[in-house]
PDB file of C-alpha atoms and ligand atoms in Angstrom:
ATOM      1  CA  UNK N  27      96.293 109.107  95.255  1.00  0.00           C
ATOM      2  CA  UNK N  28      95.256 113.105  95.182  1.00  0.00           C
ATOM      3  CA  UNK N  29      94.359 114.588  98.488  1.00  0.00           C
ATOM      4  CA  UNK N  30      93.073 118.177  99.371  1.00  0.00           C
ATOM      5  CA  UNK N  31      93.178 119.477 102.637  1.00  0.00           C
ATOM      6  CA  UNK N  32      90.894 122.506 103.559  1.00  0.00           C
ATOM      7  CA  UNK N  33      92.338 124.343 106.576  1.00  0.00           C
ATOM      8  CA  UNK N  34      92.214 127.602 108.035  1.00  0.00           C
ATOM      9  CA  UNK N  35      96.049 127.338 109.291  1.00  0.00           C
ATOM     10  CA  UNK N  36      97.926 125.954 105.941  1.00  0.00           C
ATOM     11  CA  UNK N  37     101.357 126.451 107.598  1.00  0.00           C
ATOM     12  CA  UNK N  38     101.034 123.972 109.782  1.00  0.00           C
ATOM     13  CA  UNK N  39     101.607 121.304 107.015  1.00  0.00           C
ATOM     14  CA  UNK N  40     104.947 122.773 106.091  1.00  0.00           C
ATOM     15  CA  UNK N  41     106.977 120.213 108.206  1.00  0.00           C
ATOM     16  CA  UNK N  42     104.845 117.441 107.529  1.00  0.00           C
ATOM     17  CA  UNK N  43     104.920 117.907 103.820  1.00  0.00           C
ATOM     18  CA  UNK N  44     109.057 118.089 104.005  1.00  0.00           C
ATOM     19  CA  UNK N  45     110.188 115.469 105.958  1.00  0.00           C
ATOM     20  CA  UNK N  46     110.785 111.588 105.861  1.00  0.00           C
ATOM     21  CA  UNK N  47     108.432 108.929 103.890  1.00  0.00           C
ATOM     22  CA  UNK N  48     105.749 111.454 103.126  1.00  0.00           C
ATOM     23  CA  UNK N  49     108.341 113.724 101.361  1.00  0.00           C
ATOM     24  CA  UNK N  50     109.730 110.619  99.384  1.00  0.00           C
ATOM     25  CA  UNK N  51     106.163 109.694  98.569  1.00  0.00           C
ATOM     26  CA  UNK N  52     105.508 113.030  97.416  1.00  0.00           C
ATOM     27  CA  UNK N  53     108.573 113.113  95.259  1.00  0.00           C
ATOM     28  CA  UNK N  54     108.067 109.633  93.787  1.00  0.00           C
ATOM     29  CA  UNK N  55     104.564 110.498  92.782  1.00  0.00           C
ATOM     30  CA  UNK N  56     102.522 108.212  94.773  1.00  0.00           C
ATOM     31  CA  UNK N  57     100.799 110.812  96.357  1.00  0.00           C
ATOM     32  CA  UNK N  58      99.905 114.459  95.496  1.00  0.00           C
ATOM     33  CA  UNK N  59      98.709 116.777  98.520  1.00  0.00           C
ATOM     34  CA  UNK N  60      97.048 120.010  98.028  1.00  0.00           C
ATOM     35  CA  UNK N  61      96.574 122.328 100.970  1.00  0.00           C
ATOM     36  CA  UNK N  62      94.065 124.691 100.272  1.00  0.00           C
ATOM     37  CA  UNK N  63      93.215 127.888 102.790  1.00  0.00           C
ATOM     38  CA  UNK N  64      89.412 128.049 103.339  1.00  0.00           C
ATOM     39  CA  UNK N  65      89.709 131.425 103.681  1.00  0.00           C
ATOM     40  CA  UNK N  66      90.646 131.929 100.014  1.00  0.00           C
ATOM     41  CA  UNK N  67      87.060 130.644  99.580  1.00  0.00           C
ATOM     42  CA  UNK N  68      85.483 133.324 101.823  1.00  0.00           C
ATOM     43  CA  UNK N  69      83.217 136.059  99.700  1.00  0.00           C
ATOM     44  CA  UNK N  70      83.294 138.346 102.646  1.00  0.00           C
ATOM     45  CA  UNK N  71      85.356 141.754 102.775  1.00  0.00           C
ATOM     46  CA  UNK N  72      87.544 140.438 105.607  1.00  0.00           C
ATOM     47  CA  UNK N  73      88.259 136.902 104.206  1.00  0.00           C
ATOM     48  CA  UNK N  74      86.413 135.600 107.521  1.00  0.00           C
ATOM     49  CA  UNK N  75      84.802 132.078 107.443  1.00  0.00           C
ATOM     50  CA  UNK N  76      83.245 131.728 110.744  1.00  0.00           C
ATOM     51  CA  UNK N  77      80.895 133.865 112.910  1.00  0.00           C
ATOM     52  CA  UNK N  78      78.671 133.445 116.163  1.00  0.00           C
ATOM     53  CA  UNK N  79      76.240 130.731 116.610  1.00  0.00           C
ATOM     54  CA  UNK N  80      72.865 131.349 116.136  1.00  0.00           C
ATOM     55  CA  UNK N  81      70.881 130.554 119.746  1.00  0.00           C
ATOM     56  CA  UNK N  82      74.071 132.279 121.678  1.00  0.00           C
ATOM     57  CA  UNK N  83      77.152 130.202 123.011  1.00  0.00           C
ATOM     58  CA  UNK N  84      80.975 130.514 123.255  1.00  0.00           C
ATOM     59  CA  UNK N  85      83.294 130.503 120.223  1.00  0.00           C
ATOM     60  CA  UNK N  86      82.850 130.640 116.246  1.00  0.00           C
ATOM     61  CA  UNK N  87      81.309 128.338 114.164  1.00  0.00           C
ATOM     62  CA  UNK N  88      82.530 127.280 110.452  1.00  0.00           C
ATOM     63  CA  UNK N  89      79.964 128.914 108.087  1.00  0.00           C
ATOM     64  CA  UNK N  90      78.789 126.683 104.929  1.00  0.00           C
ATOM     65  CA  UNK N  91      79.431 128.732 102.035  1.00  0.00           C
ATOM     66  CA  UNK N  92      83.281 128.493 102.155  1.00  0.00           C
ATOM     67  CA  UNK N  93      83.339 124.799 102.757  1.00  0.00           C
ATOM     68  CA  UNK N  94      80.478 124.187 100.378  1.00  0.00           C
ATOM     69  CA  UNK N  95      82.438 126.147  97.392  1.00  0.00           C
ATOM     70  CA  UNK N  96      85.567 124.367  98.126  1.00  0.00           C
ATOM     71  CA  UNK N  97      84.188 120.984  97.941  1.00  0.00           C
ATOM     72  CA  UNK N  98      82.034 122.055  94.663  1.00  0.00           C
ATOM     73  CA  UNK N  99      85.509 123.494  93.198  1.00  0.00           C
ATOM     74  CA  UNK N 100      87.696 120.780  94.260  1.00  0.00           C
ATOM     75  CA  UNK N 101      85.325 117.565  94.076  1.00  0.00           C
ATOM     76  CA  UNK N 102      84.871 115.075  91.258  1.00  0.00           C
ATOM     77  CA  UNK N 103      82.579 111.716  90.846  1.00  0.00           C
ATOM     78  CA  UNK N 104      85.317 109.603  92.665  1.00  0.00           C
ATOM     79  CA  UNK N 105      86.226 111.816  95.331  1.00  0.00           C
ATOM     80  CA  UNK N 106      85.426 110.923  99.314  1.00  0.00           C
ATOM     81  CA  UNK N 107      84.862 114.133 101.700  1.00  0.00           C
ATOM     82  CA  UNK N 108      86.069 113.613 105.267  1.00  0.00           C
ATOM     83  CA  UNK N 109      85.214 115.928 107.857  1.00  0.00           C
ATOM     84  CA  UNK N 110      87.705 115.360 111.100  1.00  0.00           C
ATOM     85  CA  UNK N 111      86.032 116.282 114.309  1.00  0.00           C
ATOM     86  CA  UNK N 112      85.752 114.472 117.694  1.00  0.00           C
ATOM     87  CA  UNK N 113      82.465 113.372 117.156  1.00  0.00           C
ATOM     88  CA  UNK N 114      82.889 111.283 114.357  1.00  0.00           C
ATOM     89  CA  UNK N 115      83.682 107.565 113.963  1.00  0.00           C
ATOM     90  CA  UNK N 116      86.935 106.534 115.723  1.00  0.00           C
ATOM     91  CA  UNK N 117      89.590 105.870 113.419  1.00  0.00           C
ATOM     92  CA  UNK N 118      91.304 102.493 112.841  1.00  0.00           C
ATOM     93  CA  UNK N 119      93.673 100.686 110.802  1.00  0.00           C
ATOM     94  CA  UNK N 120      90.788  98.509 109.073  1.00  0.00           C
ATOM     95  CA  UNK N 121      89.743 102.314 107.968  1.00  0.00           C
ATOM     96  CA  UNK N 122      93.142 103.074 106.780  1.00  0.00           C
ATOM     97  CA  UNK N 123      93.840 100.305 104.391  1.00  0.00           C
ATOM     98  CA  UNK N 124      89.753 101.313 103.127  1.00  0.00           C
ATOM     99  CA  UNK N 125      90.918 104.730 102.472  1.00  0.00           C
ATOM    100  CA  UNK N 126      94.582 103.838 100.829  1.00  0.00           C
ATOM    101  CA  UNK N 127      92.397 102.191  97.784  1.00  0.00           C
ATOM    102  CA  UNK N 128      90.841 105.852  97.181  1.00  0.00           C
ATOM    103  CA  UNK N 129      91.865 107.972  94.356  1.00  0.00           C
ATOM    104  CA  UNK N 130      90.917 111.259  95.908  1.00  0.00           C
ATOM    105  CA  UNK N 131      90.176 112.402  99.374  1.00  0.00           C
ATOM    106  CA  UNK N 132      89.055 116.143 100.554  1.00  0.00           C
ATOM    107  CA  UNK N 133      89.959 116.590 104.106  1.00  0.00           C
ATOM    108  CA  UNK N 134      87.740 118.980 105.797  1.00  0.00           C
ATOM    109  CA  UNK N 135      89.504 120.259 108.801  1.00  0.00           C
ATOM    110  CA  UNK N 136      87.607 122.112 111.822  1.00  0.00           C
ATOM    111  CA  UNK N 137      88.579 124.700 113.834  1.00  0.00           C
ATOM    112  CA  UNK N 138      87.360 127.054 116.825  1.00  0.00           C
ATOM    113  CA  UNK N 139      84.202 125.362 118.267  1.00  0.00           C
ATOM    114  CA  UNK N 140      82.569 123.573 115.617  1.00  0.00           C
ATOM    115  CA  UNK N 141      81.143 123.786 112.190  1.00  0.00           C
ATOM    116  CA  UNK N 142      77.645 124.386 110.882  1.00  0.00           C
ATOM    117  CA  UNK N 143      75.929 121.250 111.044  1.00  0.00           C
ATOM    118  CA  UNK N 144      74.781 121.814 107.339  1.00  0.00           C
ATOM    119  CA  UNK N 145      78.243 121.118 106.411  1.00  0.00           C
ATOM    120  CA  UNK N 146      77.515 117.836 107.221  1.00  0.00           C
ATOM    121  CA  UNK N 147      75.221 117.303 104.006  1.00  0.00           C
ATOM    122  CA  UNK N 148      78.095 117.288 102.216  1.00  0.00           C
ATOM    123  CA  UNK N 149      80.552 115.102 103.654  1.00  0.00           C
ATOM    124  CA  UNK N 150      80.874 111.308 103.210  1.00  0.00           C
ATOM    125  CA  UNK N 151      82.575 110.021 106.492  1.00  0.00           C
ATOM    126  CA  UNK N 152      83.435 111.770 109.908  1.00  0.00           C
ATOM    127  CA  UNK N 153      86.245 110.758 111.518  1.00  0.00           C
ATOM    128  CA  UNK N 154      87.937 111.259 115.114  1.00  0.00           C
ATOM    129  CA  UNK N 155      91.440 110.103 115.901  1.00  0.00           C
ATOM    130  CA  UNK N 156      90.361 109.131 119.496  1.00  0.00           C
ATOM    131  CA  UNK N 157      88.376 110.550 122.266  1.00  0.00           C
ATOM    132  CA  UNK N 158      90.245 113.921 123.204  1.00  0.00           C
ATOM    133  CA  UNK N 159      89.555 117.207 121.918  1.00  0.00           C
ATOM    134  CA  UNK N 160      92.225 118.833 119.965  1.00  0.00           C
ATOM    135  CA  UNK N 161      92.268 122.612 118.717  1.00  0.00           C
ATOM    136  CA  UNK N 162      91.750 121.686 115.488  1.00  0.00           C
ATOM    137  CA  UNK N 163      91.719 118.981 112.822  1.00  0.00           C
ATOM    138  CA  UNK N 164      94.724 119.863 111.318  1.00  0.00           C
ATOM    139  CA  UNK N 165      96.923 117.103 113.267  1.00  0.00           C
ATOM    140  CA  UNK N 166      94.100 114.598 112.703  1.00  0.00           C
ATOM    141  CA  UNK N 167      94.277 114.761 109.390  1.00  0.00           C
ATOM    142  CA  UNK N 168      97.763 114.423 109.488  1.00  0.00           C
ATOM    143  CA  UNK N 169      97.340 111.153 111.607  1.00  0.00           C
ATOM    144  CA  UNK N 170      95.190 109.745 108.626  1.00  0.00           C
ATOM    145  CA  UNK N 171      97.445 110.955 105.815  1.00  0.00           C
ATOM    146  CA  UNK N 172     100.477 109.602 107.395  1.00  0.00           C
ATOM    147  CA  UNK N 173      98.811 106.424 108.052  1.00  0.00           C
ATOM    148  CA  UNK N 174      97.003 106.151 104.596  1.00  0.00           C
ATOM    149  CA  UNK N 175     100.365 106.956 102.755  1.00  0.00           C
ATOM    150  CA  UNK N 176     102.212 104.443 104.043  1.00  0.00           C
ATOM    151  CA  UNK N 177      99.933 101.622 102.906  1.00  0.00           C
ATOM    152  CA  UNK N 178     100.002 102.852  99.049  1.00  0.00           C
ATOM    153  CA  UNK N 179     101.733 100.525  96.864  1.00  0.00           C
ATOM    154  CA  UNK N 180     105.618 101.302  96.802  1.00  0.00           C
ATOM    155  CA  UNK N 181     105.748 103.991  99.461  1.00  0.00           C
ATOM    156  CA  UNK N 182     107.268 100.998 102.207  1.00  0.00           C
ATOM    157  CA  UNK N 183     108.171  97.675 101.879  1.00  0.00           C
ATOM    158  CA  UNK N 184     104.755  95.427 102.135  1.00  0.00           C
ATOM    159  CA  UNK N 185     106.248  93.056 104.482  1.00  0.00           C
ATOM    160  CA  UNK N 186     107.103  96.173 107.037  1.00  0.00           C
ATOM    161  CA  UNK N 187     103.279  96.595 107.523  1.00  0.00           C
ATOM    162  CA  UNK N 188     102.084  93.219 107.114  1.00  0.00           C
ATOM    163  CA  UNK N 189     102.924  92.190 110.422  1.00  0.00           C
ATOM    164  CA  UNK N 190     102.935  95.461 112.657  1.00  0.00           C
ATOM    165  CA  UNK N 191     100.518  96.313 115.361  1.00  0.00           C
ATOM    166  CA  UNK N 192      96.765  95.807 114.492  1.00  0.00           C
ATOM    167  CA  UNK N 193      96.744  93.397 111.692  1.00  0.00           C
ATOM    168  CA  UNK N 194      95.300  90.440 113.129  1.00  0.00           C
ATOM    169  CA  UNK N 195      94.181  92.917 115.747  1.00  0.00           C
ATOM    170  CA  UNK N 196      97.466  91.886 117.542  1.00  0.00           C
ATOM    171  CA  UNK N 197     100.034  94.448 118.674  1.00  0.00           C
ATOM    172  CA  UNK N 198     103.592  93.991 116.921  1.00  0.00           C
ATOM    173  CA  UNK N 199     106.213  91.559 118.500  1.00  0.00           C
ATOM    174  CA  UNK N 200     109.062  93.242 120.168  1.00  0.00           C
ATOM    175  CA  UNK N 201     112.393  94.001 118.301  1.00  0.00           C
ATOM    176  CA  UNK N 202     116.278  94.142 119.323  1.00  0.00           C
ATOM    177  CA  UNK N 203     119.085  95.421 117.819  1.00  0.00           C
ATOM    178  CA  UNK N 204     122.931  95.244 118.562  1.00  0.00           C
ATOM    179  CA  UNK N 205     124.295  95.291 121.115  1.00  0.00           C
ATOM    180  CA  UNK N 206     123.314  91.805 122.699  1.00  0.00           C
ATOM    181  CA  UNK N 207     123.612  93.134 125.807  1.00  0.00           C
ATOM    182  CA  UNK N 208     123.237  96.632 126.955  1.00  0.00           C
ATOM    183  CA  UNK N 209     124.058  97.766 130.733  1.00  0.00           C
ATOM    184  CA  UNK N 210     123.021  94.116 131.768  1.00  0.00           C
ATOM    185  CA  UNK N 211     119.688  94.049 129.527  1.00  0.00           C
ATOM    186  CA  UNK N 212     119.595  90.896 127.395  1.00  0.00           C
ATOM    187  CA  UNK N 213     118.622  90.085 124.225  1.00  0.00           C
ATOM    188  CA  UNK N 214     116.376  86.967 124.405  1.00  0.00           C
ATOM    189  CA  UNK N 215     118.072  83.907 123.654  1.00  0.00           C
ATOM    190  CA  UNK N 216     115.477  82.634 121.001  1.00  0.00           C
ATOM    191  CA  UNK N 217     116.988  85.441 118.414  1.00  0.00           C
ATOM    192  CA  UNK N 218     120.456  84.739 118.403  1.00  0.00           C
ATOM    193  CA  UNK N 219     119.538  81.059 117.992  1.00  0.00           C
ATOM    194  CA  UNK N 220     119.133  81.434 113.956  1.00  0.00           C
ATOM    195  CA  UNK N 221     116.762  78.997 114.585  1.00  0.00           C
ATOM    196  CA  UNK N 222     113.758  80.514 111.987  1.00  0.00           C
ATOM    197  CA  UNK N 223     110.767  77.890 113.211  1.00  0.00           C
ATOM    198  CA  UNK N 224     111.584  78.725 116.789  1.00  0.00           C
ATOM    199  CA  UNK N 225     111.892  82.520 116.320  1.00  0.00           C
ATOM    200  CA  UNK N 226     108.463  82.542 114.276  1.00  0.00           C
ATOM    201  CA  UNK N 227     106.993  80.720 117.353  1.00  0.00           C
ATOM    202  CA  UNK N 228     108.372  83.184 119.921  1.00  0.00           C
ATOM    203  CA  UNK N 229     106.983  86.494 118.117  1.00  0.00           C
ATOM    204  CA  UNK N 230     103.933  84.681 117.723  1.00  0.00           C
ATOM    205  CA  UNK N 231     103.557  84.022 121.351  1.00  0.00           C
ATOM    206  CA  UNK N 232     104.720  87.461 122.182  1.00  0.00           C
ATOM    207  CA  UNK N 233     102.483  89.329 119.928  1.00  0.00           C
ATOM    208  CA  UNK N 234      99.429  87.285 121.806  1.00  0.00           C
ATOM    209  CA  UNK N 235     100.830  88.034 125.374  1.00  0.00           C
ATOM    210  CA  UNK N 236     101.491  91.685 124.860  1.00  0.00           C
ATOM    211  CA  UNK N 237      98.169  91.942 123.389  1.00  0.00           C
ATOM    212  CA  UNK N 238      96.210  90.311 125.943  1.00  0.00           C
ATOM    213  CA  UNK N 239      98.473  92.408 129.066  1.00  0.00           C
ATOM    214  CA  UNK N 240      98.437  96.074 126.908  1.00  0.00           C
ATOM    215  CA  UNK N 241      95.238  95.691 125.084  1.00  0.00           C
ATOM    216  CA  UNK N 242      93.028  92.820 126.119  1.00  0.00           C
ATOM    217  CA  UNK N 243      90.036  95.028 124.248  1.00  0.00           C
ATOM    218  CA  UNK N 244      91.747  94.152 120.675  1.00  0.00           C
ATOM    219  CA  UNK N 245      90.857  89.996 121.381  1.00  0.00           C
ATOM    220  CA  UNK N 246      87.416  90.867 121.809  1.00  0.00           C
ATOM    221  CA  UNK N 247      85.938  90.545 118.118  1.00  0.00           C
ATOM    222  CA  UNK N 248      83.496  93.313 117.438  1.00  0.00           C
TER     223      UNK N 248
HETATM  224  N1  ADE C  27      89.280 118.069 115.947  1.00  0.00           N
HETATM  225  C1  ADE C  27      89.134 117.874 117.369  1.00  0.00           C
HETATM  226  N2  ADE C  27      89.486 117.131 117.960  1.00  0.00           N
HETATM  227  C2  ADE C  27      89.595 115.892 117.133  1.00  0.00           C
HETATM  228  C3  ADE C  27      89.716 114.555 117.334  1.00  0.00           C
HETATM  229  N3  ADE C  27      89.943 113.835 118.543  1.00  0.00           N
HETATM  230  N4  ADE C  27      89.698 113.439 116.388  1.00  0.00           N
HETATM  231  C4  ADE C  27      89.518 114.684 114.897  1.00  0.00           C
HETATM  232  N5  ADE C  27      89.242 115.741 114.625  1.00  0.00           N
HETATM  233  C5  ADE C  27      88.895 116.422 115.993  1.00  0.00           C
END
């Protein structure tokens, strides 16, 4: 998979690309990530990419031209163009699985007050990571990349994500490790029994219980 990021703040991605599982996935050639500075697509003398909104109002609006030019430069017939915006569809694990099958993603990170509405005409998918407003689309784009890259074949063991939260619309079961008694807090007896059938049964029950207590909304099928 190849991912192109269009941003006004390329340095925000330095840590993300150089640590942990993402770094390993890049080194193992499971994913190629290219960070593009939108200002390099500006034709204006001062490299600006935003301007005041027509009709007045606060803040600056991301202009069409640098975004249209960047997409024209980077897109091919297999590309999916994604715009990060709090006004997009709310991102879910199901979308992560769908995106993990794509060959080429371009992710536009909006900034400041917003973007020229006409940019929407060249976007395939608008995504929000939740009902709150961040200063820009950079962190949301990292959320999308992180959740998608870990699903690419061979990036992590498949078993690690098959039973985790949100598969089957259920939260994950509780996990424990050594010591067996930590300051009076005990590991549930069943996990020490070595009886795999009982352990599986307990884990299944715990997933249902945890979900009904913490995220009952997940149990209501849409
Ligand atoms: N840009 C600002 N806030 C956002 C959000 N919640 N999701 C996606 N992009 C954003």
